[in-house]
């Protein structure tokens, strides 16, 4: 079994877009039998079910858990036979997988697959918060969800910086891209391909991106929810933006 292309980043930060670009570029991110109609809005998010199940086991979970709730969970060893089953699934072909939870479980995956390309993506914290804020729940719960999403955003992106440092030290092919920049700059696709030697297909959906921008009123709410985190947020942007492909 070859080492996979691994896509990491927080939920709602572009991991699905990268996985779609990789999959349509010729590197399977799932098996056709698992996802007959890989449409994001249909609930299928270019994820490999087998690696998703492994991630849940690594997090000590028997049922699906929201990504913003994995922060602080203890990591568990790989389940017996997990890699053997995965090898039977992918064979000797090029392959990859994405699951935002991998950003937390990566130390274990890295031991299992010490080589292979790593692609990371991040997105503005307010755009991420917007998804968790826009629900049909009462306002108190919506605010709690948005605040929890902010805390997760900080944790996930701190993990990304740690992983990139480890990848660079080990000589693994690595690329970091900001979602908004990728949506605006087609030339970044070629830069990613060059950095990790993985062919990509331009699967960007500009209408989908525009529909998910926060309103001015939401931005004001999110600024209030970010009190106490401003310095950490600013520091993360400085480090992430410095490492991101331009």
XYZ file of C-alpha atoms in Angstrom:
246
model
C 0.000 0.000 0.000
C 1.352 3.402 -0.960
C 1.456 6.322 1.422
C -1.665 8.440 0.817
C -2.288 12.058 -0.014
C -3.659 13.434 3.275
C -5.828 16.570 3.374
C -6.195 18.396 6.690
C -7.854 21.518 8.025
C -10.795 22.544 10.147
C -14.370 21.857 9.115
C -15.786 24.415 6.677
C -12.280 25.481 5.681
C -11.887 24.001 2.208
C -10.939 20.372 2.863
C -13.824 19.153 0.713
C -12.791 21.410 -2.161
C -9.204 20.165 -2.026
C -10.373 16.549 -1.845
C -12.627 17.076 -4.869
C -9.787 18.711 -6.811
C -7.479 15.803 -5.986
C -10.087 13.140 -6.746
C -11.081 14.660 -10.080
C -7.400 15.178 -10.832
C -6.894 11.416 -10.823
C -6.035 10.396 -7.250
C -8.995 8.513 -5.698
C -10.105 10.025 -2.399
C -12.793 7.343 -2.005
C -13.921 4.204 -3.798
C -16.735 4.587 -6.319
C -18.783 1.887 -4.591
C -18.800 3.982 -1.399
C -20.072 7.190 -2.955
C -22.002 6.831 -6.181
C -22.934 10.514 -6.356
C -20.184 12.576 -4.684
C -22.106 15.839 -4.340
C -21.283 18.104 -1.399
C -24.819 19.404 -0.982
C -26.125 15.842 -0.978
C -24.280 15.129 2.236
C -21.375 13.302 0.604
C -18.185 15.198 1.179
C -15.441 13.346 -0.716
C -14.564 11.366 2.410
C -13.374 7.781 2.543
C -15.705 5.924 4.968
C -12.972 3.546 6.132
C -10.573 6.293 7.212
C -13.475 8.176 8.795
C -14.259 5.119 10.925
C -10.595 4.782 11.878
C -10.534 8.413 12.976
C -13.552 7.854 15.212
C -11.769 4.894 16.799
C -8.620 6.966 17.294
C -10.771 9.503 19.137
C -12.391 6.794 21.264
C -15.802 7.281 19.676
C -18.280 4.645 18.514
C -20.609 7.136 16.822
C -20.024 10.179 14.662
C -18.910 13.295 16.538
C -18.965 16.882 15.338
C -15.533 18.206 14.498
C -15.783 21.149 16.891
C -16.274 18.669 19.742
C -13.075 16.656 19.247
C -10.804 19.240 20.878
C -9.248 17.785 24.019
C -10.155 14.153 23.342
C -7.507 11.557 24.181
C -6.028 9.683 21.235
C -6.259 5.889 21.101
C -4.105 3.352 19.199
C -4.998 2.160 15.722
C -7.640 -0.593 15.849
C -6.224 -4.086 15.191
C -6.317 -4.921 11.508
C -7.282 -1.396 10.438
C -4.307 -0.896 8.134
C -4.664 -4.391 6.670
C -8.298 -3.701 5.801
C -7.325 -0.352 4.332
C -4.640 -2.018 2.224
C -7.211 -4.430 0.792
C -9.431 -1.480 -0.076
C -6.894 0.689 -1.893
C -4.553 -1.951 -3.273
C -1.390 -0.612 -4.892
C -2.979 2.431 -6.531
C -2.377 6.048 -5.624
C -4.962 7.108 -3.066
C -5.787 9.695 -0.466
C -8.267 10.739 2.156
C -9.612 13.770 3.938
C -11.403 14.167 7.236
C -11.061 17.350 9.295
C -10.639 15.150 12.394
C -7.326 13.986 10.935
C -5.938 17.369 11.965
C -6.286 16.098 15.548
C -5.396 12.424 14.983
C -2.494 13.132 12.608
C 0.310 11.987 14.962
C -0.982 8.413 14.667
C -1.511 8.585 10.913
C 1.959 10.041 10.536
C 3.481 7.003 12.244
C 1.556 4.681 9.940
C 2.380 6.675 6.791
C 5.623 8.631 7.302
C 5.835 9.717 3.654
C 3.386 11.045 1.102
C 1.994 14.508 0.326
C 0.249 16.600 2.981
C -2.179 19.347 1.992
C -3.474 21.813 4.570
C -6.123 24.485 4.256
C -7.369 27.238 6.540
C -10.080 29.863 6.331
C -11.001 33.126 8.040
C -12.433 32.427 11.474
C -15.546 34.527 10.929
C -16.545 32.546 7.850
C -16.174 29.333 9.853
C -18.131 30.754 12.787
C -20.911 31.787 10.424
C -21.792 28.205 9.578
C -22.253 27.243 13.219
C -24.092 30.464 14.008
C -26.660 30.131 11.225
C -28.976 27.488 12.624
C -32.614 27.338 13.645
C -31.774 27.078 17.312
C -32.507 29.804 19.809
C -29.995 32.662 19.885
C -28.293 31.528 23.109
C -27.395 28.168 21.566
C -26.326 29.772 18.300
C -23.912 32.034 20.176
C -22.548 29.071 22.120
C -21.980 27.136 18.907
C -20.185 30.044 17.258
C -17.961 30.533 20.313
C -17.167 26.806 20.395
C -16.323 26.964 16.698
C -13.895 29.818 17.363
C -12.119 27.809 20.067
C -11.902 24.864 17.687
C -10.579 27.155 14.922
C -7.737 28.233 17.193
C -6.919 24.648 18.186
C -7.083 23.200 14.669
C -4.866 25.884 13.185
C -2.346 25.604 16.005
C -2.199 21.898 15.182
C -1.697 22.682 11.503
C 1.366 24.787 12.317
C 2.808 21.980 14.453
C 2.171 19.392 11.741
C 3.750 21.511 9.016
C 6.878 21.985 11.126
C 7.071 18.212 11.600
C 6.460 17.549 7.904
C 9.130 19.993 6.814
C 11.613 18.533 9.286
C 10.924 15.032 7.939
C 11.143 16.148 4.314
C 7.531 15.316 3.457
C 5.915 17.169 0.525
C 3.633 19.775 2.074
C 1.409 22.632 0.925
C -0.679 25.103 2.909
C -3.319 27.210 1.193
C -5.826 29.746 2.427
C -9.301 28.914 1.154
C -10.215 32.483 0.222
C -6.980 32.894 -1.746
C -7.557 29.625 -3.596
C -11.039 30.768 -4.595
C -9.688 34.056 -5.933
C -6.441 32.953 -7.574
C -6.415 30.134 -10.126
C -2.617 30.206 -10.236
C -2.553 28.689 -6.749
C -3.744 25.411 -8.244
C -0.504 25.098 -10.173
C 1.499 26.119 -7.111
C -0.112 23.333 -5.071
C 0.537 20.792 -7.826
C 4.190 21.805 -7.953
C 4.624 21.717 -4.164
C 3.225 18.216 -3.620
C 3.394 16.688 -7.125
C -0.316 15.837 -7.163
C -2.471 16.710 -10.220
C -5.547 18.821 -9.456
C -8.798 19.631 -11.235
C -10.264 23.120 -10.906
C -13.496 22.369 -9.012
C -14.023 25.805 -7.469
C -17.654 26.930 -7.100
C -17.774 30.715 -6.838
C -21.510 30.930 -6.159
C -21.169 28.541 -3.225
C -18.346 30.657 -1.775
C -20.237 33.956 -2.067
C -23.319 32.480 -0.408
C -21.351 31.670 2.736
C -19.889 35.070 3.556
C -20.979 36.550 6.921
C -23.126 39.686 6.971
C -21.940 42.910 8.625
C -24.240 42.225 11.574
C -22.784 38.735 11.976
C -19.256 40.118 11.797
C -20.058 42.463 14.687
C -21.411 39.554 16.730
C -18.353 37.445 15.973
C -16.012 40.245 17.029
C -17.755 40.252 20.386
C -17.483 36.479 20.686
C -13.753 36.715 19.894
C -12.943 38.813 22.963
C -10.037 37.237 24.798
C -8.787 35.495 21.662
C -7.707 38.464 19.553
C -3.966 38.076 20.165
C -3.992 34.334 19.466
C -6.072 34.852 16.339
C -3.751 37.585 15.047
C -0.663 35.471 15.767
C -2.148 32.495 13.946
C -2.934 34.564 10.868
C 0.632 35.912 10.801
C 2.156 32.433 10.934
C -0.336 30.778 8.603
C -0.210 33.564 6.018
C 3.598 33.468 6.068
C 3.615 29.736 5.257
C 0.724 29.688 2.780
C 1.355 29.402 -0.936
C 1.069 32.716 -2.750
